[in-house]
XYZ file of C-alpha atoms in Angstrom:
517
model
C -30.163 20.817 -41.554
C -29.596 17.676 -39.529
C -28.236 18.311 -36.049
C -24.653 17.016 -35.833
C -25.342 15.470 -32.414
C -28.520 13.708 -33.478
C -26.792 10.341 -33.542
C -25.761 10.731 -29.917
C -28.447 9.447 -27.523
C -30.255 12.341 -25.921
C -32.359 12.564 -22.806
C -35.581 10.713 -23.458
C -34.188 8.189 -25.967
C -33.866 5.785 -23.095
C -37.282 6.168 -21.484
C -37.212 6.850 -17.796
C -33.430 6.955 -17.534
C -32.555 10.543 -18.452
C -29.113 9.254 -19.392
C -27.760 12.143 -21.436
C -28.444 15.860 -21.492
C -27.361 17.983 -24.476
C -24.987 15.266 -25.652
C -22.981 15.267 -22.391
C -22.867 12.461 -19.859
C -25.278 13.231 -17.042
C -26.613 10.021 -15.536
C -29.480 9.892 -13.120
C -28.787 10.046 -9.397
C -28.781 6.302 -8.821
C -26.023 5.837 -11.391
C -23.840 8.790 -10.436
C -20.221 8.029 -9.690
C -18.987 9.301 -6.363
C -16.381 12.084 -6.282
C -14.252 10.334 -3.703
C -10.758 11.001 -5.041
C -8.828 13.754 -3.291
C -5.751 15.690 -4.449
C -3.277 13.227 -2.930
C -5.151 10.331 -4.539
C -4.862 11.934 -7.987
C -1.180 12.816 -7.523
C -0.282 9.269 -6.595
C -2.667 7.652 -9.079
C -0.932 9.470 -11.947
C 2.561 8.616 -10.773
C 1.761 5.204 -9.346
C 0.236 4.083 -12.627
C 3.440 5.030 -14.438
C 5.711 3.237 -11.964
C 5.025 -0.455 -12.225
C 6.479 -3.673 -13.523
C 7.535 -1.924 -16.735
C 10.230 -0.101 -14.763
C 10.978 -2.760 -12.172
C 10.796 -5.888 -14.370
C 10.365 -4.937 -18.043
C 13.493 -2.762 -17.980
C 15.518 -5.937 -17.460
C 14.168 -7.415 -20.680
C 15.149 -4.269 -22.617
C 18.608 -4.251 -21.014
C 19.213 -7.873 -21.988
C 18.088 -7.204 -25.547
C 19.868 -3.965 -26.487
C 22.186 -2.851 -23.661
C 22.280 0.068 -21.192
C 22.553 3.156 -23.421
C 19.550 2.301 -25.656
C 17.602 1.486 -22.472
C 18.335 4.923 -21.023
C 17.791 6.866 -24.254
C 14.609 4.916 -24.989
C 13.082 5.914 -21.651
C 14.145 9.547 -22.029
C 12.614 9.773 -25.510
C 9.365 8.111 -24.479
C 9.059 10.474 -21.491
C 8.703 13.468 -23.828
C 5.819 11.841 -25.679
C 4.138 10.919 -22.400
C 4.460 14.513 -21.208
C 2.695 15.784 -24.333
C -0.102 13.213 -24.001
C -0.514 13.940 -20.284
C -0.872 17.675 -20.838
C -3.377 17.521 -23.674
C -5.470 15.062 -21.671
C -5.365 17.401 -18.666
C -6.399 20.341 -20.839
C -9.472 18.537 -22.188
C -10.573 16.974 -18.922
C -10.275 20.200 -16.924
C -12.347 21.927 -19.570
C -15.165 19.413 -19.086
C -14.656 17.290 -15.928
C -18.090 15.667 -16.165
C -18.852 12.587 -14.104
C -18.406 9.445 -16.155
C -16.208 10.969 -18.868
C -13.496 9.033 -20.672
C -11.233 9.920 -23.567
C -13.373 7.986 -26.089
C -16.254 10.210 -24.956
C -14.226 13.266 -25.997
C -13.392 11.567 -29.309
C -17.114 11.039 -29.881
C -17.874 14.633 -29.023
C -15.013 16.338 -30.875
C -14.125 14.005 -33.763
C -16.259 11.065 -34.832
C -18.530 8.490 -33.247
C -17.003 5.545 -35.124
C -13.485 6.522 -34.066
C -14.743 6.835 -30.495
C -16.280 3.361 -30.669
C -13.038 1.792 -31.896
C -10.941 3.821 -29.438
C -13.144 2.885 -26.493
C -12.918 -0.829 -27.076
C -9.189 -0.530 -27.778
C -8.714 1.208 -24.422
C -10.778 -1.349 -22.567
C -8.908 -4.208 -24.224
C -5.522 -2.664 -23.344
C -6.448 -2.051 -19.701
C -7.915 -5.521 -19.308
C -4.799 -7.168 -20.769
C -2.640 -5.046 -18.478
C -4.474 -6.511 -15.481
C -3.345 -9.942 -16.686
C 0.193 -8.628 -17.343
C 0.553 -7.286 -13.814
C -0.759 -10.501 -12.280
C 1.758 -12.444 -14.386
C 4.569 -10.136 -13.281
C 3.555 -10.657 -9.674
C 3.757 -14.415 -10.118
C 7.228 -14.079 -11.689
C 8.448 -12.012 -8.737
C 7.019 -14.457 -6.215
C 8.870 -17.345 -7.866
C 12.102 -15.618 -6.875
C 11.770 -17.153 -3.412
C 11.433 -20.679 -4.862
C 8.445 -21.445 -2.665
C 6.366 -24.617 -3.136
C 3.144 -22.681 -3.756
C 1.997 -23.029 -7.410
C 1.945 -19.834 -9.478
C -1.797 -20.308 -10.070
C -2.391 -19.711 -6.361
C -0.424 -16.459 -6.396
C -2.253 -15.261 -9.500
C -5.579 -16.020 -7.807
C -4.605 -14.008 -4.716
C -3.389 -11.035 -6.763
C -6.539 -10.924 -8.887
C -8.823 -11.398 -5.874
C -7.289 -8.455 -3.978
C -7.548 -6.211 -7.065
C -11.214 -7.132 -7.477
C -11.970 -6.529 -3.807
C -10.381 -3.059 -3.799
C -12.283 -2.019 -6.917
C -15.689 -3.382 -6.052
C -16.201 -1.794 -2.603
C -16.116 1.987 -3.211
C -14.048 4.479 -5.167
C -12.728 6.042 -1.955
C -11.414 2.637 -0.854
C -9.713 2.207 -4.217
C -8.169 5.687 -3.985
C -6.877 5.105 -0.464
C -5.396 1.721 -1.368
C -3.727 3.153 -4.457
C -2.311 6.014 -2.391
C -0.565 3.627 -0.022
C 0.517 1.267 -2.804
C 2.024 4.198 -4.697
C 3.700 5.478 -1.534
C 5.517 2.158 -1.175
C 6.584 2.369 -4.830
C 7.925 5.884 -4.432
C 9.887 4.991 -1.309
C 11.210 1.885 -3.075
C 12.421 3.667 -6.215
C 14.025 6.481 -4.208
C 15.783 3.902 -2.042
C 16.928 1.975 -5.130
C 18.351 5.104 -6.747
C 20.309 5.928 -3.568
C 21.497 2.311 -3.214
C 22.525 2.245 -6.876
C 24.616 5.402 -6.520
C 26.273 3.982 -3.392
C 27.112 0.723 -5.199
C 28.502 2.579 -8.221
C 30.663 4.714 -5.908
C 32.126 1.695 -4.103
C 29.920 1.632 -1.024
C 28.979 -2.045 -1.385
C 30.552 -4.675 0.933
C 33.089 -5.543 -1.772
C 34.261 -1.920 -1.880
C 34.512 -2.107 -5.669
C 33.521 1.189 -7.348
C 31.983 -0.158 -10.557
C 30.874 3.237 -11.921
C 29.954 2.692 -15.566
C 32.297 -0.273 -15.990
C 29.702 -2.377 -17.759
C 29.325 0.312 -20.428
C 32.834 -0.681 -21.517
C 32.691 -4.408 -20.865
C 30.509 -5.956 -22.265
C 29.591 -2.560 -23.790
C 27.114 0.310 -23.898
C 25.220 -1.056 -26.906
C 24.115 -4.517 -27.852
C 23.597 -4.230 -31.592
C 20.158 -5.350 -32.649
C 19.181 -6.766 -36.075
C 22.009 -4.961 -37.927
C 25.628 -4.153 -37.178
C 27.589 -0.952 -36.716
C 25.643 2.304 -36.769
C 22.541 0.525 -38.095
C 22.615 -2.032 -35.300
C 23.017 0.679 -32.675
C 20.143 2.728 -34.086
C 17.794 -0.254 -34.272
C 18.797 -1.076 -30.694
C 17.769 2.427 -29.614
C 14.540 2.279 -31.626
C 13.639 -1.097 -30.146
C 14.245 0.220 -26.636
C 12.163 3.317 -27.405
C 9.201 1.229 -28.564
C 9.458 -1.260 -25.713
C 9.785 1.527 -23.163
C 6.244 2.438 -24.124
C 4.983 -0.496 -22.044
C 6.054 1.324 -18.883
C 3.985 4.383 -19.795
C 1.044 3.305 -21.933
C -2.382 4.255 -20.593
C -0.744 5.881 -17.542
C -1.418 9.510 -18.596
C -5.028 8.548 -19.177
C -5.465 7.620 -15.516
C -5.783 11.293 -14.628
C -8.376 11.861 -17.346
C -10.421 8.839 -16.327
C -10.397 9.917 -12.696
C -11.403 13.543 -13.412
C -15.096 12.777 -13.077
C -14.539 11.263 -9.650
C -12.103 13.875 -8.360
C -12.814 16.559 -5.804
C -12.126 20.034 -7.306
C -10.925 18.630 -10.661
C -9.976 22.018 -12.130
C -7.545 22.525 -9.275
C -6.232 19.009 -8.755
C -5.896 17.735 -12.336
C -3.590 20.578 -13.532
C -1.522 20.195 -10.375
C -0.910 16.523 -11.127
C -0.146 17.214 -14.796
C 2.392 19.956 -14.065
C 4.365 17.769 -11.677
C 4.254 14.649 -13.829
C 7.270 15.315 -16.079
C 9.658 16.263 -13.274
C 8.755 13.115 -11.392
C 9.150 10.953 -14.477
C 12.561 12.505 -15.130
C 13.728 11.481 -11.674
C 12.162 8.061 -11.466
C 12.630 6.872 -15.066
C 15.506 8.999 -16.338
C 17.758 8.450 -13.330
C 16.722 4.890 -12.485
C 17.124 3.561 -16.058
C 20.621 5.104 -16.142
C 21.583 3.477 -12.841
C 20.142 0.026 -13.513
C 22.126 -0.122 -16.760
C 25.275 0.529 -14.724
C 24.551 -2.096 -12.056
C 23.943 -5.110 -14.290
C 25.729 -6.105 -17.530
C 23.366 -7.020 -20.336
C 24.998 -10.459 -20.494
C 23.688 -11.494 -17.057
C 21.681 -14.690 -17.605
C 19.230 -13.814 -14.828
C 17.734 -10.913 -16.795
C 14.240 -11.417 -18.145
C 14.067 -12.911 -21.639
C 11.863 -15.475 -23.453
C 14.713 -17.986 -23.346
C 15.367 -17.616 -19.631
C 13.501 -18.703 -16.566
C 14.354 -15.406 -14.866
C 12.290 -14.471 -11.853
C 13.984 -11.329 -10.585
C 14.022 -7.621 -11.258
C 17.310 -6.178 -12.594
C 17.415 -4.121 -9.396
C 17.412 -7.284 -7.304
C 20.114 -8.776 -9.545
C 22.239 -5.646 -9.158
C 21.958 -5.785 -5.371
C 22.889 -9.475 -5.405
C 25.927 -8.768 -7.568
C 27.011 -6.100 -5.075
C 26.907 -8.667 -2.268
C 24.393 -6.824 -0.083
C 22.705 -9.588 1.876
C 19.018 -9.531 2.753
C 18.205 -6.321 0.897
C 17.341 -8.225 -2.271
C 14.400 -9.896 -0.522
C 13.052 -6.616 0.839
C 13.329 -4.979 -2.570
C 11.624 -7.883 -4.327
C 8.740 -7.672 -1.857
C 8.390 -3.935 -2.445
C 8.457 -4.432 -6.218
C 5.732 -7.048 -5.828
C 3.450 -4.387 -4.345
C 4.035 -2.302 -7.480
C 2.587 -5.078 -9.629
C -0.401 -5.212 -7.303
C -0.791 -1.452 -7.436
C -0.580 -1.207 -11.223
C -3.055 -4.067 -11.669
C -5.380 -2.315 -9.245
C -5.153 0.963 -11.221
C -5.633 -0.711 -14.605
C -8.716 -2.583 -13.405
C -10.161 0.730 -12.223
C -9.425 2.424 -15.553
C -10.720 -0.375 -17.750
C -13.970 -0.590 -15.834
C -14.537 3.184 -16.165
C -13.971 3.064 -19.918
C -16.514 0.260 -20.277
C -18.951 2.057 -17.974
C -18.746 5.252 -20.030
C -19.258 3.392 -23.308
C -22.331 1.734 -21.870
C -23.628 5.136 -20.757
C -23.262 6.521 -24.294
C -24.780 3.531 -26.037
C -21.509 2.075 -27.393
C -21.508 -0.984 -25.127
C -24.284 -3.125 -23.637
C -26.252 -1.100 -21.093
C -25.721 -3.719 -18.409
C -22.191 -2.378 -17.916
C -23.580 0.980 -16.734
C -25.100 -0.569 -13.637
C -23.646 0.671 -10.368
C -23.839 -0.163 -6.694
C -25.368 2.206 -4.166
C -21.888 3.629 -3.618
C -21.498 4.432 -7.306
C -19.162 1.572 -8.282
C -19.864 0.214 -11.813
C -19.725 -3.374 -10.626
C -20.713 -4.992 -13.936
C -17.930 -3.168 -15.769
C -15.448 -4.055 -13.015
C -16.318 -7.765 -13.240
C -16.115 -7.804 -17.043
C -12.690 -6.128 -17.037
C -11.430 -8.339 -14.238
C -12.479 -11.497 -16.098
C -9.990 -10.744 -18.917
C -7.288 -10.730 -16.264
C -7.860 -14.478 -15.963
C -5.598 -14.844 -19.012
C -2.797 -14.548 -16.458
C -3.324 -18.278 -15.835
C -1.472 -18.882 -19.119
C 1.555 -18.507 -16.863
C 0.754 -21.933 -15.424
C 1.462 -23.828 -18.648
C 4.011 -21.479 -20.257
C 7.266 -19.802 -19.311
C 6.361 -16.771 -17.191
C 8.761 -14.473 -19.028
C 7.286 -15.512 -22.372
C 3.688 -14.882 -21.243
C 4.692 -11.511 -19.800
C 6.260 -10.670 -23.171
C 3.015 -11.530 -24.966
C 0.972 -9.226 -22.760
C 3.643 -6.537 -22.990
C 3.574 -6.502 -26.810
C -0.218 -6.620 -27.128
C -0.891 -3.827 -24.661
C 1.930 -1.598 -25.948
C 0.562 -1.472 -29.495
C -2.935 -0.775 -28.180
C -1.521 2.039 -26.063
C 0.249 3.664 -29.014
C -2.954 3.549 -31.075
C -4.801 5.181 -28.185
C -2.257 8.019 -27.986
C -2.617 8.767 -31.691
C -6.379 9.024 -31.266
C -5.937 11.267 -28.211
C -3.775 13.672 -30.201
C -6.259 13.773 -33.082
C -9.037 14.416 -30.571
C -7.131 17.285 -29.008
C -6.491 18.918 -32.393
C -10.220 18.853 -33.158
C -11.039 20.089 -29.638
C -8.729 23.046 -30.130
C -10.036 23.684 -33.637
C -13.593 23.862 -32.281
C -12.601 26.301 -29.548
C -10.690 28.489 -31.999
C -13.515 28.539 -34.552
C -16.039 29.576 -31.911
C -13.735 32.092 -30.218
C -13.522 30.131 -26.973
C -9.803 29.378 -26.655
C -9.564 31.838 -23.783
C -12.110 29.853 -21.743
C -9.785 26.903 -21.105
C -9.223 26.546 -17.329
C -5.823 24.926 -17.937
C -3.427 25.729 -20.777
C -0.375 23.515 -21.037
C 3.161 24.792 -21.370
C 4.191 25.442 -24.963
C 0.639 25.762 -26.256
C 0.156 28.609 -28.759
C -1.552 31.766 -27.483
C -1.092 33.515 -30.786
C -2.527 36.674 -32.318
C -0.828 38.717 -35.009
C -1.128 41.945 -32.983
C 0.620 40.436 -29.951
C 3.182 38.744 -32.179
C 4.103 41.984 -33.971
C 4.259 43.929 -30.717
C 6.538 41.360 -29.144
C 8.871 40.505 -32.020
C 8.889 43.379 -34.549
C 12.124 44.635 -32.987
C 14.016 41.457 -33.944
C 13.840 41.815 -37.751
C 14.458 45.572 -37.470
C 17.580 44.963 -35.395
C 18.838 42.238 -37.756
C 18.191 44.454 -40.797
C 20.141 47.344 -39.268
C 23.029 45.129 -38.179
C 23.384 43.054 -41.348
C 22.660 46.027 -43.621
C 25.398 48.102 -42.020
C 27.880 45.233 -42.150
C 27.181 44.459 -45.802
C 27.374 48.123 -46.763
C 30.617 48.937 -44.951
C 32.179 45.459 -45.144
C 33.302 45.578 -41.507
C 34.899 42.469 -39.941
C 32.690 40.154 -37.880
C 34.861 40.659 -34.774
C 37.757 42.900 -33.837
C 41.020 41.161 -33.135
C 41.929 40.955 -29.440
C 45.028 43.059 -30.072
C 42.884 45.763 -31.669
C 40.488 46.124 -28.751
C 41.025 49.524 -27.065
C 41.141 49.061 -23.317
C 43.547 51.990 -22.649
C 42.103 55.249 -23.971
C 40.705 57.374 -21.103
C 41.724 54.893 -18.427
C 44.528 57.117 -17.006
C 42.298 60.179 -16.813
C 39.562 58.256 -15.027
C 42.042 56.813 -12.547
C 43.219 60.296 -11.655
C 39.662 61.600 -11.336
C 38.556 58.803 -9.063
C 41.676 59.087 -6.906
C 40.445 62.490 -5.746
C 37.070 61.098 -4.731
C 36.404 60.836 -0.980
C 33.231 59.141 0.278
C 31.028 61.306 2.540
C 31.227 60.622 6.251
C 27.856 60.418 8.028
C 27.456 62.817 10.935
C 24.661 60.884 12.689
C 22.732 57.600 12.466
C 20.057 59.086 10.173
C 22.697 60.046 7.607
C 24.245 56.609 7.981
C 20.904 54.983 7.060
C 20.335 57.392 4.200
C 23.811 56.881 2.744
C 23.209 53.107 2.894
C 19.876 53.448 1.060
C 20.926 56.069 -1.486
């Protein structure tokens, strides 16, 4: 019988390299990636990748298109999907946190080599386009100050810094991303607090706007249809577009597993905390931003506008808080830089892994002495040059192009991830190895018929006794309140208890004992 892994390059197929051992990535020492990412790096990489221009800028485009309620519900719905994807990725990567792994590698190993090939290039394409999207968003934000510097110059600076941080060493990348993400976290927390203060009337105008804009111009902006249909399509559109804020973000943890110190301790920690953080930063912030700005505000991002501000900045301007809008715009700019930095890292690692497994040209597996896959970094970075389309086109329109392209690629990737996980779990179950998983996500089945019967056999027995008795005797479902007996025996018990006298302790030992007993 032909070995099922015979199509996967094995050690010795590439003479002198020793690239793969037993079908798993195990590169020679010169090509090993450095495990330079610590727990705090992973925590902030996971969250920082999810908090970017999708939340700070893209949310304005959704608000202008469909209104505040679809914006909020769309983010809440997408968060649940992201949580599922994050957890199944964490479960697979903690099971096998090999250096150089990527999700397409797992697809190759657990599902099919052709699907892995297509998935790998789809991932790389999405990450590379996202580098361009973040650079474009940065240029849009910088235009807010109406400076004389051409947008091409800003795009060049953004891309150059991202390249520099990714080409030096993985520890430098991790440290930079940690501080970038810290700024983002402080910014979003500050924005949430400022938004609540503005809604409550704490702005200079003293006007407590609350959810006024949900009534005028309205909570929904009907999309495509009218009535219930228009409101549903508005929600569905917001749900799909909200994906841009999250796509490929859960995968950041999986891609970094091979470069993480103590991955079986740090990866589950990041995964467990991910949903709660998303709930605060996306659930709360999308609710507040929809209350601060009406969807009719012409400054919101749309293909027809020349908008160059985040909805948060617009909301602060509307509240009349001077100076803060500039500080917030600067902080949001760092988020674009941070996300572009993270996406360049991820795209280069996907390309590196494909090269290591023979699914991309081998040149992309070359690394520096510090373990950085420089060829893969340069190739991924070069796609980011598409950001220069912003020079000849409306920035909002170009951002929309990148947003749509990368979102669809991200959704395809998630479908493949879920298929991969199902096959991973099927393999473990078939070989009796489900119990060997170092990390089991919440809600995952741990089922055996013996345990199930022992735990739940009482439920059907109880229901059978209860319903059988009621059907047989035809008793009412509930007694009437006037029929409930709260009197019988009460007088006798009152008299009995009236004769009760608590014991009096004779010394401190009895006092302690009476207190305990």
